[in-house]
Each structure stands twice: as C-alpha cells, then as structure tokens.
mmCIF file of C-alpha atoms in Angstrom:
data_model
loop_
_atom_site.group_PDB
_atom_site.id
_atom_site.type_symbol
_atom_site.label_atom_id
_atom_site.label_comp_id
_atom_site.label_asym_id
_atom_site.label_seq_id
_atom_site.Cartn_x
_atom_site.Cartn_y
_atom_site.Cartn_z
ATOM 1 C CA MET A 1 3.332 9.360 -6.980
ATOM 2 C CA LYS A 2 2.384 12.795 -7.576
ATOM 3 C CA VAL A 3 2.941 15.906 -7.143
ATOM 4 C CA ILE A 4 1.494 19.085 -6.059
ATOM 5 C CA GLY A 5 2.461 22.200 -5.091
ATOM 6 C CA LEU A 6 0.953 24.999 -2.326
ATOM 7 C CA ALA A 7 1.994 28.226 -2.824
ATOM 8 C CA GLY A 8 0.608 31.698 -1.157
ATOM 9 C CA TRP A 9 1.752 34.135 0.833
ATOM 10 C CA SER A 10 2.045 34.050 4.758
ATOM 11 C CA GLY A 11 -1.350 34.255 5.990
ATOM 12 C CA ALA A 12 -3.285 33.213 2.908
ATOM 13 C CA GLY A 13 -4.115 30.729 5.211
ATOM 14 C CA LYS A 14 -1.978 27.832 3.085
ATOM 15 C CA THR A 15 -1.683 25.213 6.614
ATOM 16 C CA THR A 16 -5.779 25.489 6.938
ATOM 17 C CA LEU A 17 -6.444 24.400 3.789
ATOM 18 C CA LEU A 18 -4.259 21.493 3.745
ATOM 19 C CA SER A 19 -5.827 20.464 7.539
ATOM 20 C CA ARG A 20 -8.575 20.077 5.729
ATOM 21 C CA VAL A 21 -7.646 18.561 2.455
ATOM 22 C CA ILE A 22 -5.480 15.926 3.490
ATOM 23 C CA PRO A 23 -8.295 14.295 5.565
ATOM 24 C CA HIS A 24 -11.110 14.697 2.374
ATOM 25 C CA LEU A 25 -7.779 12.434 0.160
ATOM 26 C CA LEU A 26 -7.379 10.074 3.349
ATOM 27 C CA GLY A 27 -11.330 9.288 2.876
ATOM 28 C CA GLN A 28 -10.988 8.772 -0.728
ATOM 29 C CA GLY A 29 -8.275 5.989 0.277
ATOM 30 C CA LEU A 30 -5.428 8.083 -0.656
ATOM 31 C CA ARG A 31 -2.264 8.511 0.499
ATOM 32 C CA VAL A 32 -1.019 11.817 0.992
ATOM 33 C CA SER A 33 2.886 13.055 2.004
ATOM 34 C CA VAL A 34 3.493 16.653 2.366
ATOM 35 C CA ILE A 35 6.399 18.743 2.267
ATOM 36 C CA LYS A 36 6.797 22.208 3.918
ATOM 37 C CA HIS A 37 9.622 24.364 3.225
ATOM 38 C CA ALA A 38 10.464 26.736 6.345
ATOM 39 C CA HIS A 39 11.894 29.926 5.381
ATOM 40 C CA HIS A 40 13.214 30.027 9.020
ATOM 41 C CA GLU A 41 15.726 28.211 10.800
ATOM 42 C CA PHE A 42 13.645 25.594 13.024
ATOM 43 C CA ASP A 43 14.236 22.508 15.037
ATOM 44 C CA VAL A 44 12.100 19.595 15.516
ATOM 45 C CA ASP A 45 14.102 18.628 18.061
ATOM 46 C CA VAL A 46 13.726 19.259 22.385
ATOM 47 C CA PRO A 47 16.819 20.973 23.431
ATOM 48 C CA GLY A 48 18.223 18.089 25.986
ATOM 49 C CA LYS A 49 17.094 15.138 25.043
ATOM 50 C CA ASP A 50 19.609 12.708 23.633
ATOM 51 C CA SER A 51 19.716 12.971 20.019
ATOM 52 C CA TRP A 52 19.455 17.399 20.273
ATOM 53 C CA VAL A 53 22.786 16.965 22.330
ATOM 54 C CA HIS A 54 24.274 14.475 19.323
ATOM 55 C CA ARG A 55 22.860 17.422 16.594
ATOM 56 C CA GLN A 56 24.903 19.920 18.902
ATOM 57 C CA SER A 57 28.123 17.938 19.297
ATOM 58 C CA GLY A 58 28.740 17.687 15.658
ATOM 59 C CA ALA A 59 26.686 14.415 14.286
ATOM 60 C CA THR A 60 25.764 15.006 10.682
ATOM 61 C CA GLU A 61 22.433 12.842 10.836
ATOM 62 C CA VAL A 62 20.595 11.556 14.271
ATOM 63 C CA LEU A 63 17.547 9.234 12.889
ATOM 64 C CA VAL A 64 15.336 8.725 16.370
ATOM 65 C CA SER A 65 13.432 5.369 16.458
ATOM 66 C CA SER A 66 9.862 4.954 18.493
ATOM 67 C CA SER A 67 7.311 1.694 18.241
ATOM 68 C CA ARG A 68 4.980 4.900 17.058
ATOM 69 C CA ARG A 69 7.030 7.180 14.345
ATOM 70 C CA TRP A 70 10.512 7.640 13.533
ATOM 71 C CA ALA A 71 12.231 10.637 12.348
ATOM 72 C CA LEU A 72 15.885 12.068 10.606
ATOM 73 C CA MET A 73 17.243 14.670 11.446
ATOM 74 C CA HIS A 74 20.156 15.900 8.869
ATOM 75 C CA GLU A 75 22.122 18.909 9.525
ATOM 76 C CA LEU A 76 23.529 21.168 6.853
ATOM 77 C CA ARG A 77 26.626 22.296 8.807
ATOM 78 C CA GLY A 78 27.085 24.941 6.075
ATOM 79 C CA ALA A 79 26.270 22.757 2.634
ATOM 80 C CA ARG A 80 23.750 23.993 0.774
ATOM 81 C CA GLU A 81 19.967 22.974 0.961
ATOM 82 C CA PRO A 82 18.378 20.883 -0.948
ATOM 83 C CA ARG A 83 15.879 21.550 -3.723
ATOM 84 C CA LEU A 84 13.005 20.273 -4.421
ATOM 85 C CA PRO A 85 13.984 17.390 -6.812
ATOM 86 C CA GLU A 86 16.205 16.193 -4.077
ATOM 87 C CA LEU A 87 13.612 16.123 -1.146
ATOM 88 C CA LEU A 88 11.545 14.326 -3.391
ATOM 89 C CA ALA A 89 13.511 11.704 -3.887
ATOM 90 C CA LYS A 90 14.006 10.507 -0.154
ATOM 91 C CA MET A 91 10.170 10.814 0.768
ATOM 92 C CA SER A 92 8.712 6.610 0.542
ATOM 93 C CA PRO A 93 6.028 6.614 -2.123
ATOM 94 C CA VAL A 94 1.849 7.634 -1.778
ATOM 95 C CA ASP A 95 -0.177 8.457 -3.687
ATOM 96 C CA LEU A 96 0.330 11.779 -3.480
ATOM 97 C CA VAL A 97 2.508 14.636 -1.940
ATOM 98 C CA ILE A 98 1.210 18.027 -1.230
ATOM 99 C CA VAL A 99 4.722 20.476 -1.247
ATOM 100 C CA GLU A 100 3.838 23.709 0.743
ATOM 101 C CA GLY A 101 5.977 26.525 -0.287
ATOM 102 C CA PHE A 102 9.050 26.379 -2.710
ATOM 103 C CA LYS A 103 6.973 29.218 -4.418
ATOM 104 C CA ARG A 104 9.860 30.019 -6.869
ATOM 105 C CA GLU A 105 10.512 26.325 -7.702
ATOM 106 C CA PRO A 106 9.482 24.928 -11.014
ATOM 107 C CA LEU A 107 6.423 22.952 -10.103
ATOM 108 C CA ARG A 108 2.859 23.343 -10.531
ATOM 109 C CA LYS A 109 0.719 24.762 -7.754
ATOM 110 C CA ILE A 110 -2.546 25.957 -6.681
ATOM 111 C CA GLU A 111 -2.322 29.026 -5.131
ATOM 112 C CA VAL A 112 -3.410 30.066 -2.151
ATOM 113 C CA HIS A 113 -5.134 33.692 -1.634
ATOM 114 C CA ARG A 114 -6.759 35.274 0.744
ATOM 115 C CA ALA A 115 -7.732 39.073 0.266
ATOM 116 C CA ALA A 116 -7.624 40.042 3.676
ATOM 117 C CA ASN A 117 -3.561 39.544 2.821
ATOM 118 C CA ASN A 118 -3.378 42.976 0.859
ATOM 119 C CA LYS A 119 -0.411 40.947 -1.164
ATOM 120 C CA PRO A 120 -0.568 40.570 -4.556
ATOM 121 C CA LEU A 121 -2.242 37.786 -6.631
ATOM 122 C CA LEU A 122 1.069 34.801 -7.377
ATOM 123 C CA PHE A 123 -0.430 33.927 -10.841
ATOM 124 C CA PRO A 124 0.313 36.575 -13.327
ATOM 125 C CA ASP A 125 4.031 36.443 -12.625
ATOM 126 C CA ASP A 126 4.199 32.228 -12.348
ATOM 127 C CA PRO A 127 3.708 29.995 -15.042
ATOM 128 C CA GLY A 128 3.693 27.458 -13.250
ATOM 129 C CA ILE A 129 0.390 28.090 -10.888
ATOM 130 C CA VAL A 130 -2.688 25.895 -12.500
ATOM 131 C CA GLY A 131 -5.184 27.177 -10.190
ATOM 132 C CA ILE A 132 -6.631 28.992 -7.057
ATOM 133 C CA ALA A 133 -8.039 28.970 -3.810
ATOM 134 C CA THR A 134 -9.906 31.971 -2.409
ATOM 135 C CA ASP A 135 -12.007 33.892 -0.868
ATOM 136 C CA VAL A 136 -12.885 36.082 -3.708
ATOM 137 C CA ALA A 137 -14.202 36.354 -7.500
ATOM 138 C CA ILE A 138 -11.013 36.675 -9.725
ATOM 139 C CA GLU A 139 -10.906 37.210 -13.314
ATOM 140 C CA THR A 140 -8.700 34.482 -15.058
ATOM 141 C CA ARG A 141 -9.321 31.654 -16.953
ATOM 142 C CA LEU A 142 -7.464 29.585 -14.402
ATOM 143 C CA PRO A 143 -9.435 26.754 -12.611
ATOM 144 C CA THR A 144 -10.789 28.571 -8.637
ATOM 145 C CA ALA A 145 -12.374 27.605 -5.443
ATOM 146 C CA HIS A 146 -13.736 29.221 -2.745
ATOM 147 C CA LEU A 147 -11.403 28.466 0.374
ATOM 148 C CA ASP A 148 -13.790 26.527 2.350
ATOM 149 C CA ASP A 149 -14.102 24.133 -1.193
ATOM 150 C CA VAL A 150 -12.840 21.378 -0.267
ATOM 151 C CA THR A 151 -14.252 19.193 -2.449
ATOM 152 C CA THR A 152 -13.211 21.402 -4.866
ATOM 153 C CA VAL A 153 -9.877 21.981 -4.637
ATOM 154 C CA ALA A 154 -8.932 18.212 -3.700
ATOM 155 C CA ALA A 155 -9.662 18.193 -7.069
ATOM 156 C CA MET A 156 -8.222 20.956 -9.052
ATOM 157 C CA MET A 157 -5.145 19.787 -7.026
ATOM 158 C CA GLN A 158 -5.200 15.937 -8.396
ATOM 159 C CA ARG A 159 -6.211 16.837 -11.641
ATOM 160 C CA ALA A 160 -2.658 19.474 -11.886
ATOM 161 C CA ALA A 161 -0.959 16.893 -10.167
ATOM 162 C CA VAL A 162 1.995 15.601 -11.941
ATOM 163 C CA THR A 163 4.174 12.275 -11.757
ATOM 164 C CA VAL A 164 7.927 12.399 -9.380
ATOM 165 C CA ASP A 165 9.410 11.217 -12.105
ATOM 166 C CA GLN A 166 8.537 14.476 -14.623
ATOM 167 C CA ILE A 167 10.009 16.545 -11.741
ATOM 168 C CA LEU A 168 12.960 14.636 -11.602
ATOM 169 C CA ALA A 169 13.007 14.567 -14.787
ATOM 170 C CA LYS A 170 13.089 18.304 -15.155
ATOM 171 C CA SER A 171 15.345 19.112 -12.492
ATOM 172 C CA GLU A 172 19.629 19.232 -12.992
ATOM 173 C CA ILE A 173 20.432 17.691 -9.701
#
C-alpha cells in the first residue's frame, strides 16, 4: 500500500482536484482510499439518530453497518489526536492512500496552490513537498502540473508515493 499527501491552504482546491484525480486512478484499475484531516470539530453522525444517541451517552466507539457501507466512529474523549501513522495502520489495504491535509506531518506531499488565494507557497519551507499542482507558473526544480491536468497530477502522485511501511518505520507511535 502506497501513500501520498496533498497539502495546501484552505480554498486552494485540494478536494476539487481529488474529486477529479480519484476517478482517473480508478480508471487505471487502482484501488484508492483517502484520509482527510479536519481542522475543526466535525460530526459524520446525525443528531437524534440511534448512533448519535449512543455516542452522546458516552460510548467510546459506535459502529454502524448496513448492506451498503459501515462506519466506525471513535470518540477521543480528551485523548490526544491520533497521528497519521496510527490512522494509516487502521486502513484496509488498497493500492494508494491519498492524505488530504496533515501538512505538518513528515510525509511526501503534492502542494496544491491557487494564485487567487493570495497565500504563500508551502514548498520552500516544507521538505516533504515533492511536486506542485498550480494555476500559475512557478520557478522551481520540483515537478509541476496545472490544476486542470489530472493525468499529470495523478502520475506525479503515483511516482512520489511511498509505502505505508516506510512511513511507519519513520514514526514514533
């Protein structure tokens, strides 16, 4: 299983780019999963539903299952946020895991940069950035691709991806 990150400021187009890259990778026969880091409190549950009531009542984990999908919700209840290697260890095997966010983790990443965001590039200060998807020309030795060039971005991601074992070996879980 290989892993590559996507990093960039909010509004740069990471999710939009992923929504176009994933079908491209699937079309190549790859199995793809995503780990998304949320900066704010979030909830995938619906207030008032049984699973929500179970969590609000104090359950540490609630697993909801149907004939179409299952979801495991784990409440941290004051424990520290898990680091990326811990989350990767929980993933089912696929060909490629794309990590959106976690820009502070020591992970190989493709930077997503949109000029209209008026935010600085991350790559000069982040040695983990190994390529850039952007809508402007940038002077760098790193591989670059236009945000709309899904084929090139997907190839860049595949070339730069590393194995989960390489990430787990570097971590101090």
